[in-house]
PDB file of C-alpha atoms in Angstrom:
ATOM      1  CA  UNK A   1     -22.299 -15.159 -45.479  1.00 73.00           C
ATOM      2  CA  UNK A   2     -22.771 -14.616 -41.660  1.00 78.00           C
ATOM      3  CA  UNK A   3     -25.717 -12.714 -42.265  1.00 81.00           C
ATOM      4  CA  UNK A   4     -27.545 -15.891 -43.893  1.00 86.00           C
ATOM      5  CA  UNK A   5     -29.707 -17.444 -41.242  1.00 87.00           C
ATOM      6  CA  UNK A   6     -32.130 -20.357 -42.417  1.00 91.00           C
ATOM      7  CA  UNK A   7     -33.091 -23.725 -42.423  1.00 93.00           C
ATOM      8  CA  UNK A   8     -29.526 -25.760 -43.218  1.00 93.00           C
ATOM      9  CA  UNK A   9     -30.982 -28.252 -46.882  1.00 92.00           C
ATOM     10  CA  UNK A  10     -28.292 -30.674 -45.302  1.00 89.00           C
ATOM     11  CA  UNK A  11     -28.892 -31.945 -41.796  1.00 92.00           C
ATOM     12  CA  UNK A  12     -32.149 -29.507 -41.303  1.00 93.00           C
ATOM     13  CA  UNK A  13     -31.140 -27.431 -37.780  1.00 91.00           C
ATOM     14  CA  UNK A  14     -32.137 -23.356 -38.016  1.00 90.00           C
ATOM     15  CA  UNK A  15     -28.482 -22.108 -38.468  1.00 89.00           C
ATOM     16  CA  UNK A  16     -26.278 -19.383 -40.271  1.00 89.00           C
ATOM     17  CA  UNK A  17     -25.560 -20.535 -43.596  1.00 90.00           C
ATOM     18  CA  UNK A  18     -22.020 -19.620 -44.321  1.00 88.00           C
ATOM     19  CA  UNK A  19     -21.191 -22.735 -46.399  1.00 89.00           C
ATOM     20  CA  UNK A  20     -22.194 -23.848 -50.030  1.00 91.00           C
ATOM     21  CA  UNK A  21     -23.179 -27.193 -50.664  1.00 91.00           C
ATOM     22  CA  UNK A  22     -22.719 -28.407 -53.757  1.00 91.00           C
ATOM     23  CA  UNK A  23     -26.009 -27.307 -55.819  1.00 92.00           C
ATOM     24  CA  UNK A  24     -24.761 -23.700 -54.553  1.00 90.00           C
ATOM     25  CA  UNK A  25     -27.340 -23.538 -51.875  1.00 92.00           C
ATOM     26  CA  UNK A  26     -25.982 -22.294 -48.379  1.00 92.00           C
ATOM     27  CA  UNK A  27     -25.197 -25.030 -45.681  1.00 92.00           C
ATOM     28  CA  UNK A  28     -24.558 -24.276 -42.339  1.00 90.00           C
ATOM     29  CA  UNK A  29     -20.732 -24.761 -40.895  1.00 88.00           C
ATOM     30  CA  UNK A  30     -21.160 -28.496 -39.866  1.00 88.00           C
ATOM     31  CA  UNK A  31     -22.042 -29.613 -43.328  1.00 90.00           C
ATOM     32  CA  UNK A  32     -19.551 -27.084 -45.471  1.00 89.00           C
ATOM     33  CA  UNK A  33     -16.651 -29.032 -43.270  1.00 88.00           C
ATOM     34  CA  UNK A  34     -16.164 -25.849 -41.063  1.00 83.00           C
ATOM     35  CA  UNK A  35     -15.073 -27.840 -37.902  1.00 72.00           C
ATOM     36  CA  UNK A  36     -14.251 -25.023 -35.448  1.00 67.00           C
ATOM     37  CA  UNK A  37     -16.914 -22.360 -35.445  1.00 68.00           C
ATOM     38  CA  UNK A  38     -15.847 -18.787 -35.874  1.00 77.00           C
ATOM     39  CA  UNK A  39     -19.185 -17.490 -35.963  1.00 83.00           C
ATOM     40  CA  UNK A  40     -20.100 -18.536 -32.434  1.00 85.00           C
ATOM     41  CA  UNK A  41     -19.929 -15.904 -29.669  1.00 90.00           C
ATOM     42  CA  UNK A  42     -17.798 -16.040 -27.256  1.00 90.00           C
ATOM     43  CA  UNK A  43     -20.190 -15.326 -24.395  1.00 93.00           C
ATOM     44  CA  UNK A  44     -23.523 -16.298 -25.275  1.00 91.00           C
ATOM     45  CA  UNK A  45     -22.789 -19.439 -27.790  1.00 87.00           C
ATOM     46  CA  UNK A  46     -24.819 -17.170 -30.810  1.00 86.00           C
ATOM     47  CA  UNK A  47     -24.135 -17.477 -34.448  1.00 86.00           C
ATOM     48  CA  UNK A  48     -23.547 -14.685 -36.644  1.00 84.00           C
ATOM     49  CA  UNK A  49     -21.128 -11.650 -37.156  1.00 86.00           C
ATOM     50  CA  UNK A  50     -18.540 -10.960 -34.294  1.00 88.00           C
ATOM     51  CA  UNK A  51     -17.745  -8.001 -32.990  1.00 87.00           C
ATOM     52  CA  UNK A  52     -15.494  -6.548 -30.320  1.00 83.00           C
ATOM     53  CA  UNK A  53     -13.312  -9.290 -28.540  1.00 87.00           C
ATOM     54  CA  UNK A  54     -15.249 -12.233 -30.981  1.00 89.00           C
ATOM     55  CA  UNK A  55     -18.744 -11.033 -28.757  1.00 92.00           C
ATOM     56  CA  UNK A  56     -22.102 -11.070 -30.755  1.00 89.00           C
ATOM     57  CA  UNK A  57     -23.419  -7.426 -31.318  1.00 89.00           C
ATOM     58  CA  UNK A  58     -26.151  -8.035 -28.865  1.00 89.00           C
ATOM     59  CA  UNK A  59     -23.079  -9.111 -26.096  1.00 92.00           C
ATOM     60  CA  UNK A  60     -21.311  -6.562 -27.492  1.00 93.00           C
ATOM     61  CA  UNK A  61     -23.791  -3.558 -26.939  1.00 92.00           C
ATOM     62  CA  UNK A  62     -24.483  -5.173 -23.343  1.00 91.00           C
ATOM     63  CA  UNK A  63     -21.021  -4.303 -22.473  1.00 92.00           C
ATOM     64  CA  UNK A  64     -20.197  -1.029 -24.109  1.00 93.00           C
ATOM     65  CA  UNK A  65     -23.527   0.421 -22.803  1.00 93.00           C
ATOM     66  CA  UNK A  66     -22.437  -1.211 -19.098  1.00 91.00           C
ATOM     67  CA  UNK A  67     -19.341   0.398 -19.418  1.00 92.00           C
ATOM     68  CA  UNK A  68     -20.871   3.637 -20.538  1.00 93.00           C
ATOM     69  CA  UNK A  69     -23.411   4.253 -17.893  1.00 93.00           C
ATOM     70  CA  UNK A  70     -21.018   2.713 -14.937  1.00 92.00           C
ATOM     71  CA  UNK A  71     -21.683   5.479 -11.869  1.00 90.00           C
ATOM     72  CA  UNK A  72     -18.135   4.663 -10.965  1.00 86.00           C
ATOM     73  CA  UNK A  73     -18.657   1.765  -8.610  1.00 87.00           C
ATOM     74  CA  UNK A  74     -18.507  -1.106 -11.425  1.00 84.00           C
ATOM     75  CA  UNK A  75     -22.134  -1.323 -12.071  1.00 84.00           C
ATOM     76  CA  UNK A  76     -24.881   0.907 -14.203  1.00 82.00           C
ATOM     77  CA  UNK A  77     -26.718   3.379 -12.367  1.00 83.00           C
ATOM     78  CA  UNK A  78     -30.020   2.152 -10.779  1.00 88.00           C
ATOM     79  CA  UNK A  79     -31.546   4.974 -12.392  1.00 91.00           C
ATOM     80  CA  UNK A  80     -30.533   4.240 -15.883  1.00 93.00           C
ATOM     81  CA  UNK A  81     -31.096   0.606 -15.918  1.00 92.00           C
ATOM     82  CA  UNK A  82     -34.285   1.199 -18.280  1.00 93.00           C
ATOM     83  CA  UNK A  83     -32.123   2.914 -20.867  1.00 93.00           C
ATOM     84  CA  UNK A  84     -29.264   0.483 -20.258  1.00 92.00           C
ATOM     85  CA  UNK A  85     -32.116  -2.188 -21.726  1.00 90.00           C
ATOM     86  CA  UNK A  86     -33.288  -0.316 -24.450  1.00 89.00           C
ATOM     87  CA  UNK A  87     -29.902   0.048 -25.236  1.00 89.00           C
ATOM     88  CA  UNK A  88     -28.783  -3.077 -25.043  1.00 85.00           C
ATOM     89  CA  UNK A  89     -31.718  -5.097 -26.473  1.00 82.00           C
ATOM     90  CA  UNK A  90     -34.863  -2.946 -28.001  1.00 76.00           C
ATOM     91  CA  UNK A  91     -35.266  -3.696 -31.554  1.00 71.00           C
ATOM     92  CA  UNK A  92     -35.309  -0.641 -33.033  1.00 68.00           C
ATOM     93  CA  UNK A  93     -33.070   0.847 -34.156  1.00 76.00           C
ATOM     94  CA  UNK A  94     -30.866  -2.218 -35.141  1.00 85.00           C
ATOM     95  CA  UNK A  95     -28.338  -2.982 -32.850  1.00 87.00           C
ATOM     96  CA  UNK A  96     -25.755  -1.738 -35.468  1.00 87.00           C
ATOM     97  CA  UNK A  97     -27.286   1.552 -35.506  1.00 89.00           C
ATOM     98  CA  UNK A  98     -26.862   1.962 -31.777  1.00 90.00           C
ATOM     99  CA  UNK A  99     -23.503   0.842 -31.672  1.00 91.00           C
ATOM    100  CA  UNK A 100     -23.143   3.309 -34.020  1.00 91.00           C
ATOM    101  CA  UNK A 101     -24.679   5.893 -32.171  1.00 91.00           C
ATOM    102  CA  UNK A 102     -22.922   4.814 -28.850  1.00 92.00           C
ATOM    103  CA  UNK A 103     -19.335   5.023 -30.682  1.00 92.00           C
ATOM    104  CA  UNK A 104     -19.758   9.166 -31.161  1.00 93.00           C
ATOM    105  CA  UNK A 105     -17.399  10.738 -28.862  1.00 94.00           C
ATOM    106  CA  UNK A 106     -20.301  13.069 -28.118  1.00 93.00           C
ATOM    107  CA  UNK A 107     -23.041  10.877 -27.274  1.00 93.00           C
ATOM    108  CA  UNK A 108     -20.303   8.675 -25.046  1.00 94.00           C
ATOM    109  CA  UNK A 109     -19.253  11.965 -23.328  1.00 94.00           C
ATOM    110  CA  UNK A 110     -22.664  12.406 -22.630  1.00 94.00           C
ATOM    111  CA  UNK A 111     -23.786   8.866 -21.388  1.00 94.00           C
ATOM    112  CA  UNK A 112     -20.923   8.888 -18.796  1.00 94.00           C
ATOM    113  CA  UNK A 113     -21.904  12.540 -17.652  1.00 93.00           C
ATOM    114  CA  UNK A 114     -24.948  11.319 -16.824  1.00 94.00           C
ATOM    115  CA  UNK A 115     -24.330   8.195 -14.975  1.00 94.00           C
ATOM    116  CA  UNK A 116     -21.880   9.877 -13.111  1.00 92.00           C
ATOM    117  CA  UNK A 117     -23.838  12.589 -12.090  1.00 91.00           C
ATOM    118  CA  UNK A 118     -22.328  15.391 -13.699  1.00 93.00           C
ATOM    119  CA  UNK A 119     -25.400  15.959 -15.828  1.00 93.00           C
ATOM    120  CA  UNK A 120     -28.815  15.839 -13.666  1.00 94.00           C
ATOM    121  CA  UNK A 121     -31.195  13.003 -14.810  1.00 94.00           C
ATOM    122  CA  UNK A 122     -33.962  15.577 -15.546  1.00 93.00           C
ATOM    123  CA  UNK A 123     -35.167  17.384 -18.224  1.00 89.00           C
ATOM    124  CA  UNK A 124     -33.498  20.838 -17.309  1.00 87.00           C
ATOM    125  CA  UNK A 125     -30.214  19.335 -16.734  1.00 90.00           C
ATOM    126  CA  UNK A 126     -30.260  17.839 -20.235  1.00 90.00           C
ATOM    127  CA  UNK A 127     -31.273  21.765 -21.451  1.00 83.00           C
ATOM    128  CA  UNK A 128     -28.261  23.064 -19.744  1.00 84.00           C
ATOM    129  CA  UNK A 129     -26.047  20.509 -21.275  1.00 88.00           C
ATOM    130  CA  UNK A 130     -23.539  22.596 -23.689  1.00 85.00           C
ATOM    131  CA  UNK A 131     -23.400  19.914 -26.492  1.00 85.00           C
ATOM    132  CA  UNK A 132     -26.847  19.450 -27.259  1.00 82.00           C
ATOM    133  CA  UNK A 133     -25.670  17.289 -30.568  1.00 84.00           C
ATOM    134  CA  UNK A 134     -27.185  13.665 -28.787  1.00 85.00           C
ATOM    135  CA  UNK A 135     -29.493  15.363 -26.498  1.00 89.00           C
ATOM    136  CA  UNK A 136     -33.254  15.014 -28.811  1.00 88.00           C
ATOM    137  CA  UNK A 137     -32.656  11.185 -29.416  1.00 88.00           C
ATOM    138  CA  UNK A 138     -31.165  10.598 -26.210  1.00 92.00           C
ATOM    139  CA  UNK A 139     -34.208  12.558 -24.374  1.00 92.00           C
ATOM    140  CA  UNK A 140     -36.741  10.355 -26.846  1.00 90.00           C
ATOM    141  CA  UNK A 141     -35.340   7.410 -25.747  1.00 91.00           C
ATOM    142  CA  UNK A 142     -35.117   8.082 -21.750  1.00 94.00           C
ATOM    143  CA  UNK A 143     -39.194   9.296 -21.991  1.00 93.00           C
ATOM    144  CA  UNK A 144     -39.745   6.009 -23.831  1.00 91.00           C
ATOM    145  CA  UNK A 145     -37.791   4.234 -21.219  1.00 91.00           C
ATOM    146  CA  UNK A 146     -39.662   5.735 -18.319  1.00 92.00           C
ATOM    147  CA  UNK A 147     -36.762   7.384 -16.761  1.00 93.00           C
ATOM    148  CA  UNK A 148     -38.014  10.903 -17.515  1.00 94.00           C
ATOM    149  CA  UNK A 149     -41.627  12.281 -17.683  1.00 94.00           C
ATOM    150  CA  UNK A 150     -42.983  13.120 -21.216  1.00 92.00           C
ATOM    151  CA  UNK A 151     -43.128  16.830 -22.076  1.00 87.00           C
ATOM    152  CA  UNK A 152     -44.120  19.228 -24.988  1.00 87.00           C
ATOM    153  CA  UNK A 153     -41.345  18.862 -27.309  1.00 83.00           C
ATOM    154  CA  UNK A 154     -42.478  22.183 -28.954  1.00 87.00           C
ATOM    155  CA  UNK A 155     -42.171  23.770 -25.971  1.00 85.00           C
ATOM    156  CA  UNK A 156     -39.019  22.058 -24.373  1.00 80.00           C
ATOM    157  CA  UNK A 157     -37.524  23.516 -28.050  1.00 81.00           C
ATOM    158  CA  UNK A 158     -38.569  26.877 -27.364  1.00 85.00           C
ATOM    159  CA  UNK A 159     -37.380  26.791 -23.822  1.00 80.00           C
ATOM    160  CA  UNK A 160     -33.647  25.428 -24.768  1.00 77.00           C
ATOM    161  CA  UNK A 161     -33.152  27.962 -27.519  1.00 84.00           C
ATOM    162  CA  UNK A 162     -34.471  30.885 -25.112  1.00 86.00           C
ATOM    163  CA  UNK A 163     -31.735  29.806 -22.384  1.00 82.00           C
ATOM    164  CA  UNK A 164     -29.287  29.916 -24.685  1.00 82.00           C
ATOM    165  CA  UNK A 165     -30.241  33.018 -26.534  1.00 87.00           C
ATOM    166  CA  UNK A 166     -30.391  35.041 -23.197  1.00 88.00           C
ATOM    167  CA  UNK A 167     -26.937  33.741 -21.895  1.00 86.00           C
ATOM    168  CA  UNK A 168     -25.345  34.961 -25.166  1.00 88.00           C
ATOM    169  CA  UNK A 169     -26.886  38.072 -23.726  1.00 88.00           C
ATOM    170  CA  UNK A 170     -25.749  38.504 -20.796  1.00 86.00           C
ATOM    171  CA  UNK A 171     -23.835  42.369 -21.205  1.00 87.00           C
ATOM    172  CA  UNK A 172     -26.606  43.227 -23.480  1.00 89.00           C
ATOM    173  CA  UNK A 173     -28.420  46.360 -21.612  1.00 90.00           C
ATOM    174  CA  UNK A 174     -31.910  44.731 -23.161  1.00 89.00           C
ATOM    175  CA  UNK A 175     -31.180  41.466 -21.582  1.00 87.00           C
ATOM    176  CA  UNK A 176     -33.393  41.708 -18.234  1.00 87.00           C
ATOM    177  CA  UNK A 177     -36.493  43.058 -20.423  1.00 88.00           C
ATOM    178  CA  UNK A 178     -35.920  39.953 -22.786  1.00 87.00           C
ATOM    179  CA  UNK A 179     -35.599  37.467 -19.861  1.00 85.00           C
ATOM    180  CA  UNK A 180     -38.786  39.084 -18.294  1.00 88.00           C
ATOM    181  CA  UNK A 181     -40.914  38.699 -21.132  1.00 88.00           C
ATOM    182  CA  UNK A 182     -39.242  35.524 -21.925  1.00 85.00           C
ATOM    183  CA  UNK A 183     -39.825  33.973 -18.832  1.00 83.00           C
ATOM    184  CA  UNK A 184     -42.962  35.875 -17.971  1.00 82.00           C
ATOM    185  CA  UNK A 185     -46.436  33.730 -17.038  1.00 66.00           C
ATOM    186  CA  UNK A 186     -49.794  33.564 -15.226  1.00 56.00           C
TER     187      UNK A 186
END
């Protein structure tokens, strides 16, 4: 029902339309009888579905991603305030989806290593992270963002896989003719 928004039949105002009049059609809350909202948001006054602490998803996602990319002195990471918005407010995907995506342990692991520092904000330091589960979307999305500098993806692939290929080769005694050719250019 909280996913009904429209044009309330009864008094007119663009609302949700949790109620049902008495033809069946959906009424907003003020003209089912609903006296005390509990579709409003907390925060930003918004109708719909709550979330988290009775917060809108759009509050909602503001604050997880906030906490997420916090550098450890309260606020987001200069840096990363680009992604923080896209986060927070682009519309695709839907805001469910990235509150979704932002739930994974892995992606949240990730999104703190970086805003703390642990992980390098560059291309290379997302290569050498070891779980590289969140790392394609998560690269897509800082590129978009203008945080990073676009790249060959074909190549960036071919790069990642040959780090990790020759540091599972470390002892082997063809490793330095494989990292030579590997590595080798004009």
């Amino acid at each position: 029902a909280v996913d009904i928004h429209g044009v309330c039949p009864g008094c007119g105002d663009q609302r949700i339309l949790p109620g049902r009049g008495p033809d069946g059609a959906p009424i907003c809350p003020a003209c089912a009888g609903i006296v005390h909202s509990a579709f409003r948001c907390r925060r930003c006054q918004l109708e719909g579905r709550l979330y988290h602490r009775k917060l809108c998803i759009h509050c909602t996602l503001t604050d997880r991603v906030t906490a997420l990319l916090d550098n450890g002195t309260g606020h987001a990471d200069p840096a990363l305030a680009p992604l923080a918005a896209a986060l927070a407010t682009d519309p695709t995907p839907t805001p469910a989806g990235r509150l979704v995506w932002l739930a994974r342990p892995h992606n949240r692991t990730l999104l703190r290593a970086l805003a703390t520092g642990q992980v390098p904000l560059t291309h290379p330091g997302l290569n050498a992270y070891p779980d590289q589960a969140g790392i394609p979307y998560l690269r897509a999305l800082l590129v978009h963002c203008g945080v990073l500098p676009d790249l060959d993806r074909h190549l960036l692939d071919f790069e990642t896989w040959l780090t990790r290929r020759l540091h599972r080769l470390t002892e082997h005694p063809h490793e330095r003719l494989l990292r030579q050719f590997g590595l080798w250019h004009q």
